[in-house]
Structure formats: structure tokens, C-alpha cells
CSV table of C-alpha atoms in Angstrom, one decimal:
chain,number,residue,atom,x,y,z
A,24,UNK,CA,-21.5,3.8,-6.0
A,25,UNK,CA,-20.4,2.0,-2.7
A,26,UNK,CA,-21.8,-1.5,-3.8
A,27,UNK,CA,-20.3,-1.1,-7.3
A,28,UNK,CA,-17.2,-0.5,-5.7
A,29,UNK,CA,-17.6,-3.5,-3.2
A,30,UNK,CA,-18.7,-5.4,-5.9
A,31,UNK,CA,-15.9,-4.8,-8.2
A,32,UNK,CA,-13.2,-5.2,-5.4
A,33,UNK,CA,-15.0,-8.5,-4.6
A,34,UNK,CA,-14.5,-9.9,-7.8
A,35,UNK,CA,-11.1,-8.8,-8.2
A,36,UNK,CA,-10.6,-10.9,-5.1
A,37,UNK,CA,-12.6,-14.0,-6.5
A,38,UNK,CA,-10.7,-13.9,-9.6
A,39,UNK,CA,-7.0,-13.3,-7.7
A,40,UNK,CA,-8.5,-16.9,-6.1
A,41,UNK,CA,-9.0,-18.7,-9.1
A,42,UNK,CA,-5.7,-17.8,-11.3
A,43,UNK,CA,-4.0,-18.4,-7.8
A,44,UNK,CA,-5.7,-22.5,-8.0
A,45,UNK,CA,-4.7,-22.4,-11.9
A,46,UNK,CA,-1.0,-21.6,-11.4
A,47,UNK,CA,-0.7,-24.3,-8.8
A,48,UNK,CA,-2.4,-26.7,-11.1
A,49,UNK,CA,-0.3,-25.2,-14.1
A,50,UNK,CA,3.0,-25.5,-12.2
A,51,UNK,CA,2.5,-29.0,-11.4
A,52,UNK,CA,1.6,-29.6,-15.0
A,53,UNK,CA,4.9,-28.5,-16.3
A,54,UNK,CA,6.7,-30.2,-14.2
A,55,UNK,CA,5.3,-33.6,-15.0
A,56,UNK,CA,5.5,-32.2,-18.9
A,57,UNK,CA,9.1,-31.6,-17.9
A,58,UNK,CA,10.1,-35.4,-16.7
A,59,UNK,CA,8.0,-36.4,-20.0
A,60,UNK,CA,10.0,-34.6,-22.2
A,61,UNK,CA,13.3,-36.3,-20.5
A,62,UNK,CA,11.6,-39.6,-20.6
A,63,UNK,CA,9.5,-39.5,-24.2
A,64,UNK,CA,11.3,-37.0,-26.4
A,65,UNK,CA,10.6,-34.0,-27.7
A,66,UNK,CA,6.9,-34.8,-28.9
A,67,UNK,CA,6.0,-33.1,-25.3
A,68,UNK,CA,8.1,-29.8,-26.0
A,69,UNK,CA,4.7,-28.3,-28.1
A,70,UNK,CA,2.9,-29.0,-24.6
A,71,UNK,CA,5.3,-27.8,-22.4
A,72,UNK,CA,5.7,-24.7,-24.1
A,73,UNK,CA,1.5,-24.4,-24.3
A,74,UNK,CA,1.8,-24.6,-20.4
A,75,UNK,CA,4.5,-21.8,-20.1
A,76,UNK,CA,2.6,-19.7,-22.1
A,77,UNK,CA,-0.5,-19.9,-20.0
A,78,UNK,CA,1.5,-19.7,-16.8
A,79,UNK,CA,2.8,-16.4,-18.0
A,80,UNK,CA,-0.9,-15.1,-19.3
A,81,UNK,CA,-2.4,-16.3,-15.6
A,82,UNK,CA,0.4,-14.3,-14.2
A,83,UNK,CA,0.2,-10.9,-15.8
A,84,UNK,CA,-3.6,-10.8,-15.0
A,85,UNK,CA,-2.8,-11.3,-11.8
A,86,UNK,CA,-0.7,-8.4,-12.2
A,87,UNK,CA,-3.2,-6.6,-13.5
A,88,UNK,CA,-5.5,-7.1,-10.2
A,89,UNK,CA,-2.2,-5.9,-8.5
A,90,UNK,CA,-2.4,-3.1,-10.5
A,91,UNK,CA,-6.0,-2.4,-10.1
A,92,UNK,CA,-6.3,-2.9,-6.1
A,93,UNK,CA,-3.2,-0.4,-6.2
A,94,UNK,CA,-5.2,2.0,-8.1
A,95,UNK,CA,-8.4,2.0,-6.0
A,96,UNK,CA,-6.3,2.8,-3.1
A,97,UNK,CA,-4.4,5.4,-4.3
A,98,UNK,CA,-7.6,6.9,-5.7
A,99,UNK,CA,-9.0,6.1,-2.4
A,100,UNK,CA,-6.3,7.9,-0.1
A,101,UNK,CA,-6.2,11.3,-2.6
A,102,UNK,CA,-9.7,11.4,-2.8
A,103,UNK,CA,-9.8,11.3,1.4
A,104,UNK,CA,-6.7,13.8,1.6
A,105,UNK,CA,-9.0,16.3,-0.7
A,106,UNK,CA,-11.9,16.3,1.2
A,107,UNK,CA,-9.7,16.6,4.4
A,108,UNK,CA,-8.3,20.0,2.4
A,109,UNK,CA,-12.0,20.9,1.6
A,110,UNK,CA,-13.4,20.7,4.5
A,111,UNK,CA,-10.4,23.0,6.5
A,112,UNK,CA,-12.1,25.8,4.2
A,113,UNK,CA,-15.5,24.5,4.3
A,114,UNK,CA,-16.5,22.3,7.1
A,115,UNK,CA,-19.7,20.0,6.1
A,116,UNK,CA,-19.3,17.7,9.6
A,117,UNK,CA,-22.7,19.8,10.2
A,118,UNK,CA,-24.4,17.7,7.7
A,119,UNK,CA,-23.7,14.6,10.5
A,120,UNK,CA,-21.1,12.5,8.3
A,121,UNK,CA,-17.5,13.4,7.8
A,122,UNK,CA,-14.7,11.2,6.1
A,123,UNK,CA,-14.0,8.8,8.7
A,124,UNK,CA,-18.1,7.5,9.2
A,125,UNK,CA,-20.4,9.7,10.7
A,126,UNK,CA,-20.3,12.1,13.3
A,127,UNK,CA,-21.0,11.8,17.3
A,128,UNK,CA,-23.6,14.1,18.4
């Protein structure tokens, strides 16, 4: 469970790299679509709208990692505030690992 979870954070990251490259790439794109519209007419207005398009898709999946790196955190801080509750009632430290890594002996 601890490698899928690395694993998937990983990739989360690797991807967050890639659309990060594409909007740069994307951005300078529409501006040179931009001064080609000025320059050639509207034949580059179908292009340039293409471009804007994908600049919004790339953005909302990088939202979506957002969204996703939030949610393993907050998953990750309830699930260590719970078994901080259990183990007030029921200690398990005995077992030699607690929350935090395992324990000194």
C-alpha cells in the first residue's frame, strides 16, 4: 500500500512537470499566433482559439493534481488524527511502531 501510494504521488508529480513544459510551450505559441493574426488576418483565429482551448484543458488537469495532492493529505492528516484517538483508548506502541515511525526501545 505504501509503494502504490508513492508511486501514485510520483506520477502525479511527473505529470504536474510535463503540463507545467506544455503551458510554457503553449503560451509562447499563442502569442506568436497572436502577432500572426495582427499581421496575416483572421486565417490564424481557428489556431489561436485551438491553442486556448488546450491551454485551458492543460490547466484544469493541473487542477485536478491540485485537487488530488489536497486529498491525500487531508486523508493523510485524518487518518493520523484517528489513530492518535485510538490509540488514547488502546495503545498498540507495544507492537514497536506507532504513527510517527517506530518506537525507541
Amino acid at each position: 500500500a505504501k509503494s502504490d501510494l508513492v508511486n501514485v504521488l510520483s506520477r502525479l508529480e511527473a505529470h504536474w512537470v510535463v503540463l507545467e513544459a506544455e503551458l510554457v510551450e503553449i503560451n509562447k505559441d499563442i502569442t506568436y499566433c497572436e502577432q500572426c493574426v495582427k499581421k496575416y488576418g483572421e486565417y490564424f483565429t481557428y489556431p489561436l482559439q485551438h491553442l486556448k482551448d488546450l491551454k485551458r484543458t492543460k490547466k484544469q488537469k493541473m487542477k485536478d493534481i491540485i485537487q488530488a495532492m489536497e486529498a491525500f493529505n487531508d486523508n493523510l492528516l485524518g487518518g493520523k488524527r484517528l489513530v492518535k484517538a485510538l490509540e488514547k483508548d488502546t495503545p498498540i506502541g507495544t507492537l514497536g511502531n506507532t504513527i510517527d515511525g517506530p518506537t525507541e526501545m
